[in-house]
C-alpha positions as a printed NumPy array, in Angstrom:
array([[194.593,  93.975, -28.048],
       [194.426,  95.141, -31.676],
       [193.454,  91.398, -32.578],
       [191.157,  90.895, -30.319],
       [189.179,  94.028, -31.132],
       [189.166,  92.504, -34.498],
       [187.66 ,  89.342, -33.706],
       [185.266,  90.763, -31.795],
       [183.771,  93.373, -34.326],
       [184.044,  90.186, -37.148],
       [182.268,  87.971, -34.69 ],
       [179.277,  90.244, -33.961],
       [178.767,  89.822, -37.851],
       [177.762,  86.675, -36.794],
       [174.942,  87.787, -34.877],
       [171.633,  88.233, -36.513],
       [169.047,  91.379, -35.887],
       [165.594,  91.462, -37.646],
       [166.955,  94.388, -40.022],
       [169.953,  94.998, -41.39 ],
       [170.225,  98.693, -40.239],
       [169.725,  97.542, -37.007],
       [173.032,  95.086, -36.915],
       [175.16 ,  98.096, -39.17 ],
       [174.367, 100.8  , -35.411],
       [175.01 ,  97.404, -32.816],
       [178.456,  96.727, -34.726],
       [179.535, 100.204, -35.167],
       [178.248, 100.566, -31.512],
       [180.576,  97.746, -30.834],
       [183.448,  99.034, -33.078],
       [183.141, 102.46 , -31.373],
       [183.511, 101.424, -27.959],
       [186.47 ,  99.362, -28.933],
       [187.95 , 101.772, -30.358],
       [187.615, 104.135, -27.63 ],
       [188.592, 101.93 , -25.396],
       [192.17 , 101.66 , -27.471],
       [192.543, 105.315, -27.833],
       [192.126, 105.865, -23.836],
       [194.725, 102.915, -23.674],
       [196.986, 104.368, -25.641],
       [196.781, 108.16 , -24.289],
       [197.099, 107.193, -20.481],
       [199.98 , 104.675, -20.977],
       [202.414, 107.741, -20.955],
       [200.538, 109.781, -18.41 ],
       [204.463, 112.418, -18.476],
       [204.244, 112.821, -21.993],
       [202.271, 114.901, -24.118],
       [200.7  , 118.428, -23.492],
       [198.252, 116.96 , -20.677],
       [201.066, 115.08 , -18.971],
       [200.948, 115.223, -14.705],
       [204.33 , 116.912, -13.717],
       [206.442, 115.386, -11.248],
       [206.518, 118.603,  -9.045],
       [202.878, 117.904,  -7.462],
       [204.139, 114.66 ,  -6.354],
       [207.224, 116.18 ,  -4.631],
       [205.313, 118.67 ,  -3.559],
       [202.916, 115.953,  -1.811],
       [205.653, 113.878,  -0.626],
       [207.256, 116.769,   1.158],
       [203.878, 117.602,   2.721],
       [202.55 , 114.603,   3.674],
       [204.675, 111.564,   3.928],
       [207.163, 113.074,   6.385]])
């Protein structure tokens, strides 16, 4: 994923605007979203862990409500 986040941002150098400010915002628009896009990756791939994490006792709880 890493990689091809990589090659992505290096390709859009490739691209050509009419100003140079103008390609600097569309690639760091580009590197932005990637990198967001990572982060959210990376935080909801351990959905237990962590200070946010979903405890198991709501699912228990729904189980023993609902799926009797």
């Amino acid at each position: 994923m890493f990689l091809s986040a990589f090659l992505t941002v290096a390709v859009s150098y490739l691209y050509t605007a009419e100003s140079f400010t103008m390609h600097l915002i569309s690639t760091g628009f580009i590197t932005a979203s990637l990198a967001a896009t990572l982060v959210l990756i990376v935080i909801f791939a351990h959905p237990y862990q962590g200070s946010m994490r979903i405890k198991p006792a709501t699912f228990i709880n729904f189980q023993q409500q609902n799926l009797k």
